[in-house]
PDB file of C-alpha atoms in Angstrom:
ATOM      1  CA  MET A   1      -4.595   4.001 -31.580  1.00  0.00           C
ATOM      2  CA  SER A   2      -7.317   1.604 -30.487  1.00  0.00           C
ATOM      3  CA  SER A   3      -8.158   0.555 -34.048  1.00  0.00           C
ATOM      4  CA  ASN A   4      -4.539   0.184 -35.167  1.00  0.00           C
ATOM      5  CA  ALA A   5      -3.379  -3.341 -34.379  1.00  0.00           C
ATOM      6  CA  HIS A   6       0.198  -2.344 -35.275  1.00  0.00           C
ATOM      7  CA  CYS A   7       0.323   0.831 -33.143  1.00  0.00           C
ATOM      8  CA  THR A   8       3.896   1.362 -31.916  1.00  0.00           C
ATOM      9  CA  VAL A   9       3.363   4.489 -29.778  1.00  0.00           C
ATOM     10  CA  THR A  10       5.401   4.016 -26.593  1.00  0.00           C
ATOM     11  CA  SER A  11       5.743   7.626 -25.385  1.00  0.00           C
ATOM     12  CA  LEU A  12       2.799   9.894 -24.618  1.00  0.00           C
ATOM     13  CA  ASP A  13       2.856  13.399 -23.104  1.00  0.00           C
ATOM     14  CA  LEU A  14      -0.556  15.002 -22.630  1.00  0.00           C
ATOM     15  CA  SER A  15       0.449  17.182 -19.675  1.00  0.00           C
ATOM     16  CA  CYS A  16      -1.365  20.454 -18.946  1.00  0.00           C
ATOM     17  CA  ASN A  17      -4.369  19.582 -21.097  1.00  0.00           C
ATOM     18  CA  PHE A  18      -7.932  19.681 -19.785  1.00  0.00           C
ATOM     19  CA  ILE A  19      -8.523  15.972 -20.432  1.00  0.00           C
ATOM     20  CA  GLU A  20     -10.611  15.070 -17.385  1.00  0.00           C
ATOM     21  CA  ASP A  21     -11.911  11.557 -16.716  1.00  0.00           C
ATOM     22  CA  ARG A  22     -14.073  11.546 -19.847  1.00  0.00           C
ATOM     23  CA  GLY A  23     -10.890  11.827 -21.886  1.00  0.00           C
ATOM     24  CA  ILE A  24      -8.713   9.448 -19.887  1.00  0.00           C
ATOM     25  CA  ASN A  25     -11.206   6.568 -19.843  1.00  0.00           C
ATOM     26  CA  PRO A  26     -11.066   5.844 -23.608  1.00  0.00           C
ATOM     27  CA  LEU A  27      -7.291   6.229 -23.451  1.00  0.00           C
ATOM     28  CA  SER A  28      -7.160   3.734 -20.580  1.00  0.00           C
ATOM     29  CA  ASN A  29      -8.994   1.162 -22.688  1.00  0.00           C
ATOM     30  CA  THR A  30      -6.397   1.665 -25.413  1.00  0.00           C
ATOM     31  CA  MET A  31      -3.481   1.376 -22.955  1.00  0.00           C
ATOM     32  CA  ALA A  32      -4.669  -2.046 -21.892  1.00  0.00           C
ATOM     33  CA  LYS A  33      -4.254  -3.333 -25.450  1.00  0.00           C
ATOM     34  CA  LEU A  34      -0.952  -1.807 -26.643  1.00  0.00           C
ATOM     35  CA  SER A  35       1.164  -4.787 -27.624  1.00  0.00           C
ATOM     36  CA  LYS A  36       4.472  -3.008 -27.019  1.00  0.00           C
ATOM     37  CA  GLY A  37       3.391  -1.491 -23.721  1.00  0.00           C
ATOM     38  CA  MET A  38       4.245   2.108 -22.812  1.00  0.00           C
ATOM     39  CA  HIS A  39       7.677   3.545 -21.963  1.00  0.00           C
ATOM     40  CA  HIS A  40       6.930   7.190 -21.081  1.00  0.00           C
ATOM     41  CA  LEU A  41       3.589   8.479 -19.786  1.00  0.00           C
ATOM     42  CA  ASN A  42       3.070  12.083 -18.677  1.00  0.00           C
ATOM     43  CA  LEU A  43      -0.467  13.028 -17.621  1.00  0.00           C
ATOM     44  CA  SER A  44       0.439  15.784 -15.165  1.00  0.00           C
ATOM     45  CA  TYR A  45      -2.099  18.568 -14.581  1.00  0.00           C
ATOM     46  CA  CYS A  46      -4.822  16.996 -16.727  1.00  0.00           C
ATOM     47  CA  SER A  47      -7.724  17.641 -14.305  1.00  0.00           C
ATOM     48  CA  LEU A  48      -8.118  13.941 -13.586  1.00  0.00           C
ATOM     49  CA  THR A  49      -9.889  12.574 -10.527  1.00  0.00           C
ATOM     50  CA  GLY A  50      -9.075   9.438  -8.603  1.00  0.00           C
ATOM     51  CA  LYS A  51     -11.672   7.512 -10.584  1.00  0.00           C
ATOM     52  CA  GLY A  52     -10.026   8.310 -13.910  1.00  0.00           C
ATOM     53  CA  VAL A  53      -6.511   7.658 -12.634  1.00  0.00           C
ATOM     54  CA  GLY A  54      -7.733   4.440 -11.014  1.00  0.00           C
ATOM     55  CA  ASN A  55      -9.061   3.214 -14.378  1.00  0.00           C
ATOM     56  CA  LEU A  56      -5.755   4.115 -16.018  1.00  0.00           C
ATOM     57  CA  MET A  57      -3.722   2.225 -13.433  1.00  0.00           C
ATOM     58  CA  GLN A  58      -5.997  -0.803 -13.775  1.00  0.00           C
ATOM     59  CA  SER A  59      -5.353  -0.749 -17.547  1.00  0.00           C
ATOM     60  CA  LEU A  60      -1.595  -0.533 -17.046  1.00  0.00           C
ATOM     61  CA  THR A  61      -1.795  -3.515 -14.693  1.00  0.00           C
ATOM     62  CA  THR A  62      -3.924  -5.468 -17.187  1.00  0.00           C
ATOM     63  CA  ASN A  63      -1.356  -4.860 -19.945  1.00  0.00           C
ATOM     64  CA  ARG A  64       1.431  -7.176 -18.772  1.00  0.00           C
ATOM     65  CA  SER A  65       3.927  -5.492 -21.122  1.00  0.00           C
ATOM     66  CA  CYS A  66       3.790  -2.229 -19.148  1.00  0.00           C
ATOM     67  CA  ALA A  67       5.428  -3.855 -16.121  1.00  0.00           C
ATOM     68  CA  THR A  68       8.544  -4.448 -18.237  1.00  0.00           C
ATOM     69  CA  THR A  69       8.473  -1.279 -20.367  1.00  0.00           C
ATOM     70  CA  LEU A  70       7.111   1.704 -18.388  1.00  0.00           C
ATOM     71  CA  THR A  71      10.079   3.677 -17.029  1.00  0.00           C
ATOM     72  CA  TYR A  72       8.524   7.161 -16.607  1.00  0.00           C
ATOM     73  CA  LEU A  73       5.172   7.858 -14.930  1.00  0.00           C
ATOM     74  CA  ASN A  74       4.061  11.410 -14.104  1.00  0.00           C
ATOM     75  CA  LEU A  75       0.603  11.981 -12.593  1.00  0.00           C
ATOM     76  CA  CYS A  76       1.484  15.233 -10.797  1.00  0.00           C
ATOM     77  CA  GLY A  77      -1.262  17.749 -10.089  1.00  0.00           C
ATOM     78  CA  ASN A  78      -4.280  15.453 -10.436  1.00  0.00           C
ATOM     79  CA  SER A  79      -6.714  14.629  -7.632  1.00  0.00           C
ATOM     80  CA  MET A  80      -6.104  11.037  -6.549  1.00  0.00           C
ATOM     81  CA  ARG A  81      -7.623  10.900  -3.083  1.00  0.00           C
ATOM     82  CA  GLU A  82     -10.197   8.152  -3.745  1.00  0.00           C
ATOM     83  CA  ASP A  83      -9.426   4.775  -2.148  1.00  0.00           C
ATOM     84  CA  SER A  84      -9.978   2.930  -5.438  1.00  0.00           C
ATOM     85  CA  CYS A  85      -7.330   5.067  -7.103  1.00  0.00           C
ATOM     86  CA  CYS A  86      -4.788   4.417  -4.351  1.00  0.00           C
ATOM     87  CA  HIS A  87      -5.595   0.705  -4.512  1.00  0.00           C
ATOM     88  CA  ASN A  88      -5.107   0.497  -8.298  1.00  0.00           C
ATOM     89  CA  LEU A  89      -1.942   2.596  -8.195  1.00  0.00           C
ATOM     90  CA  CYS A  90      -0.523   0.375  -5.458  1.00  0.00           C
ATOM     91  CA  THR A  91      -1.523  -2.774  -7.357  1.00  0.00           C
ATOM     92  CA  PHE A  92       0.489  -1.629 -10.372  1.00  0.00           C
ATOM     93  CA  LEU A  93       3.511  -0.489  -8.349  1.00  0.00           C
ATOM     94  CA  ALA A  94       3.516  -3.627  -6.179  1.00  0.00           C
ATOM     95  CA  GLN A  95       4.193  -5.930  -9.122  1.00  0.00           C
ATOM     96  CA  PRO A  96       7.840  -6.158 -10.232  1.00  0.00           C
ATOM     97  CA  ASN A  97       8.277  -3.223 -12.620  1.00  0.00           C
ATOM     98  CA  VAL A  98      10.889  -0.994 -14.265  1.00  0.00           C
ATOM     99  CA  VAL A  99       9.526   2.447 -13.303  1.00  0.00           C
ATOM    100  CA  SER A 100      12.596   4.647 -12.898  1.00  0.00           C
ATOM    101  CA  ILE A 101      10.965   8.070 -12.478  1.00  0.00           C
ATOM    102  CA  LEU A 102       7.720   8.345 -10.493  1.00  0.00           C
ATOM    103  CA  ASP A 103       6.075  11.719  -9.881  1.00  0.00           C
ATOM    104  CA  ILE A 104       2.787  11.761  -7.973  1.00  0.00           C
ATOM    105  CA  SER A 105       3.361  15.121  -6.290  1.00  0.00           C
ATOM    106  CA  SER A 106       0.349  17.327  -5.488  1.00  0.00           C
ATOM    107  CA  THR A 107      -2.140  14.476  -5.925  1.00  0.00           C
ATOM    108  CA  ASP A 108      -3.486  14.221  -2.350  1.00  0.00           C
ATOM    109  CA  THR A 109      -2.275  10.610  -2.159  1.00  0.00           C
ATOM    110  CA  PRO A 110      -1.787   9.396   1.452  1.00  0.00           C
ATOM    111  CA  LEU A 111       1.838   8.291   1.499  1.00  0.00           C
ATOM    112  CA  ASP A 112       1.521   5.735   4.274  1.00  0.00           C
ATOM    113  CA  MET A 113      -0.588   3.590   1.915  1.00  0.00           C
ATOM    114  CA  LEU A 114       2.022   3.729  -0.844  1.00  0.00           C
ATOM    115  CA  PHE A 115       5.196   2.324   0.656  1.00  0.00           C
ATOM    116  CA  GLY A 116       4.086  -1.292   0.950  1.00  0.00           C
ATOM    117  CA  ALA A 117       3.671  -1.293  -2.839  1.00  0.00           C
ATOM    118  CA  LEU A 118       6.966   0.522  -3.421  1.00  0.00           C
ATOM    119  CA  LEU A 119       8.753  -2.011  -1.234  1.00  0.00           C
ATOM    120  CA  ARG A 120       7.339  -4.968  -3.175  1.00  0.00           C
ATOM    121  CA  GLY A 121       7.809  -3.704  -6.734  1.00  0.00           C
ATOM    122  CA  CYS A 122      10.010  -0.626  -6.937  1.00  0.00           C
ATOM    123  CA  THR A 123      13.287  -1.314  -5.124  1.00  0.00           C
ATOM    124  CA  THR A 124      15.345  -2.250  -8.190  1.00  0.00           C
ATOM    125  CA  ALA A 125      14.829   0.387 -10.903  1.00  0.00           C
ATOM    126  CA  LEU A 126      13.396   3.480  -9.165  1.00  0.00           C
ATOM    127  CA  THR A 127      15.855   6.416  -9.257  1.00  0.00           C
ATOM    128  CA  HIS A 128      13.629   9.515  -8.874  1.00  0.00           C
ATOM    129  CA  LEU A 129      10.688   9.659  -6.451  1.00  0.00           C
ATOM    130  CA  ASN A 130       8.668  12.867  -6.142  1.00  0.00           C
ATOM    131  CA  LEU A 131       5.974  12.713  -3.452  1.00  0.00           C
ATOM    132  CA  SER A 132       5.886  16.398  -2.493  1.00  0.00           C
ATOM    133  CA  ARG A 133       2.717  18.165  -1.359  1.00  0.00           C
ATOM    134  CA  ASN A 134       0.890  14.996  -0.312  1.00  0.00           C
ATOM    135  CA  PRO A 135      -0.362  14.136   3.187  1.00  0.00           C
ATOM    136  CA  PHE A 136       1.582  11.452   4.996  1.00  0.00           C
ATOM    137  CA  SER A 137      -1.701  10.092   6.312  1.00  0.00           C
ATOM    138  CA  TYR A 138      -5.267  11.250   6.777  1.00  0.00           C
ATOM    139  CA  GLN A 139      -5.295   9.727  10.267  1.00  0.00           C
ATOM    140  CA  THR A 140      -1.991   9.395  12.065  1.00  0.00           C
ATOM    141  CA  LYS A 141      -2.603   7.045  14.988  1.00  0.00           C
ATOM    142  CA  LYS A 142      -0.429   7.067  18.074  1.00  0.00           C
ATOM    143  CA  SER A 143       1.160   4.003  19.614  1.00  0.00           C
ATOM    144  CA  LYS A 144       0.897   3.202  23.324  1.00  0.00           C
ATOM    145  CA  GLU A 145       4.170   5.076  23.846  1.00  0.00           C
ATOM    146  CA  GLY A 146       2.655   8.192  22.274  1.00  0.00           C
ATOM    147  CA  LYS A 147       4.665   7.911  19.038  1.00  0.00           C
ATOM    148  CA  ASP A 148       3.167   8.114  15.561  1.00  0.00           C
ATOM    149  CA  ASN A 149       2.460   4.677  14.089  1.00  0.00           C
ATOM    150  CA  ILE A 150       4.585   4.509  10.945  1.00  0.00           C
ATOM    151  CA  PRO A 151       4.163   1.513   8.593  1.00  0.00           C
ATOM    152  CA  SER A 152       7.236  -0.728   8.738  1.00  0.00           C
ATOM    153  CA  ALA A 153       7.372  -0.691   4.931  1.00  0.00           C
ATOM    154  CA  PHE A 154       8.229   3.025   5.052  1.00  0.00           C
ATOM    155  CA  LYS A 155      11.644   2.440   6.637  1.00  0.00           C
ATOM    156  CA  GLN A 156      12.174  -0.887   4.846  1.00  0.00           C
ATOM    157  CA  PHE A 157      11.769   0.708   1.426  1.00  0.00           C
ATOM    158  CA  PHE A 158      14.531   3.243   2.047  1.00  0.00           C
ATOM    159  CA  ALA A 159      16.735   0.525   3.531  1.00  0.00           C
ATOM    160  CA  SER A 160      16.144  -1.839   0.579  1.00  0.00           C
ATOM    161  CA  THR A 161      16.028   0.353  -2.530  1.00  0.00           C
ATOM    162  CA  LEU A 162      19.024  -0.140  -4.813  1.00  0.00           C
ATOM    163  CA  ALA A 163      19.031   2.732  -7.316  1.00  0.00           C
ATOM    164  CA  LEU A 164      17.368   5.742  -5.656  1.00  0.00           C
ATOM    165  CA  GLN A 165      19.109   9.056  -6.397  1.00  0.00           C
ATOM    166  CA  TYR A 166      16.437  11.692  -5.697  1.00  0.00           C
ATOM    167  CA  ILE A 167      13.659  11.872  -3.088  1.00  0.00           C
ATOM    168  CA  ASN A 168      11.273  14.803  -2.708  1.00  0.00           C
ATOM    169  CA  VAL A 169       8.966  14.775   0.317  1.00  0.00           C
ATOM    170  CA  SER A 170       8.733  18.545   0.762  1.00  0.00           C
ATOM    171  CA  TYR A 171       5.442  19.965   2.104  1.00  0.00           C
ATOM    172  CA  CYS A 172       4.278  16.493   3.203  1.00  0.00           C
ATOM    173  CA  LYS A 173       4.125  17.351   6.919  1.00  0.00           C
ATOM    174  CA  LEU A 174       5.973  14.166   7.804  1.00  0.00           C
ATOM    175  CA  PRO A 175       5.574  13.136  11.452  1.00  0.00           C
ATOM    176  CA  ALA A 176       8.873  13.238  13.320  1.00  0.00           C
ATOM    177  CA  GLU A 177       8.878   9.449  13.595  1.00  0.00           C
ATOM    178  CA  ALA A 178       8.467   9.107   9.814  1.00  0.00           C
ATOM    179  CA  LEU A 179      11.386  11.442   9.159  1.00  0.00           C
ATOM    180  CA  LYS A 180      13.482   9.473  11.641  1.00  0.00           C
ATOM    181  CA  ASN A 181      12.608   6.192   9.895  1.00  0.00           C
ATOM    182  CA  LEU A 182      13.391   7.667   6.476  1.00  0.00           C
ATOM    183  CA  LEU A 183      16.850   8.824   7.592  1.00  0.00           C
ATOM    184  CA  LEU A 184      17.601   5.573   9.431  1.00  0.00           C
ATOM    185  CA  GLY A 185      16.576   3.581   6.371  1.00  0.00           C
ATOM    186  CA  LEU A 186      18.887   5.571   4.124  1.00  0.00           C
ATOM    187  CA  ALA A 187      21.715   5.421   6.666  1.00  0.00           C
ATOM    188  CA  CYS A 188      21.736   1.625   6.740  1.00  0.00           C
ATOM    189  CA  ASN A 189      21.459   1.233   2.968  1.00  0.00           C
ATOM    190  CA  GLU A 190      24.952   0.527   1.654  1.00  0.00           C
ATOM    191  CA  ALA A 191      23.782   0.422  -1.982  1.00  0.00           C
ATOM    192  CA  LEU A 192      23.019   4.148  -2.159  1.00  0.00           C
ATOM    193  CA  LYS A 193      25.548   6.913  -2.776  1.00  0.00           C
ATOM    194  CA  ASN A 194      24.932  10.691  -2.823  1.00  0.00           C
ATOM    195  CA  VAL A 195      21.139  10.617  -2.572  1.00  0.00           C
ATOM    196  CA  GLU A 196      19.538  14.045  -3.012  1.00  0.00           C
ATOM    197  CA  LEU A 197      16.841  14.504  -0.376  1.00  0.00           C
ATOM    198  CA  ASN A 198      14.399  17.403  -0.562  1.00  0.00           C
ATOM    199  CA  LEU A 199      12.516  17.991   2.687  1.00  0.00           C
TER     200      LEU A 199
END
């Protein structure tokens, strides 16, 4: 792929393979150069760490075509706890993009860091969002009133998204205030109809 200047691969499913970071890093370099971008990318359960996923997300951000072509991104079951990984994932998602299906379930990604990026880049096309089995935050701080401090972007995303049909936040141990904000955001969003919510 890297040596083929006319490579037209736009869909790649390597799920459930023991790729690890040593396998994803050369692939990331290739992703940055694909002239037609990528439409479908499934790397679920590939034994990746946050460093490897971070390099991949940086490559997708570098390749400007991916922001207008990538509609399916599945990173489920990889370990993405590192700050650099979260930063690079958020950088990609924060730019205007066409990701319709996003699955980062079981990746140990702190969700409170994610919603600012989702609000900036993912309110138009995103239809399916699977965040299950991730912590809401590693450190939930309390306000002066004793309530959990929930980022304003969390509620704003659900109030602003235009196409969302499916949300999975099961096994995320959402603070009560976060759940309240999620439901209030959906309740005031007139663009959404019949959203399936999995708690």
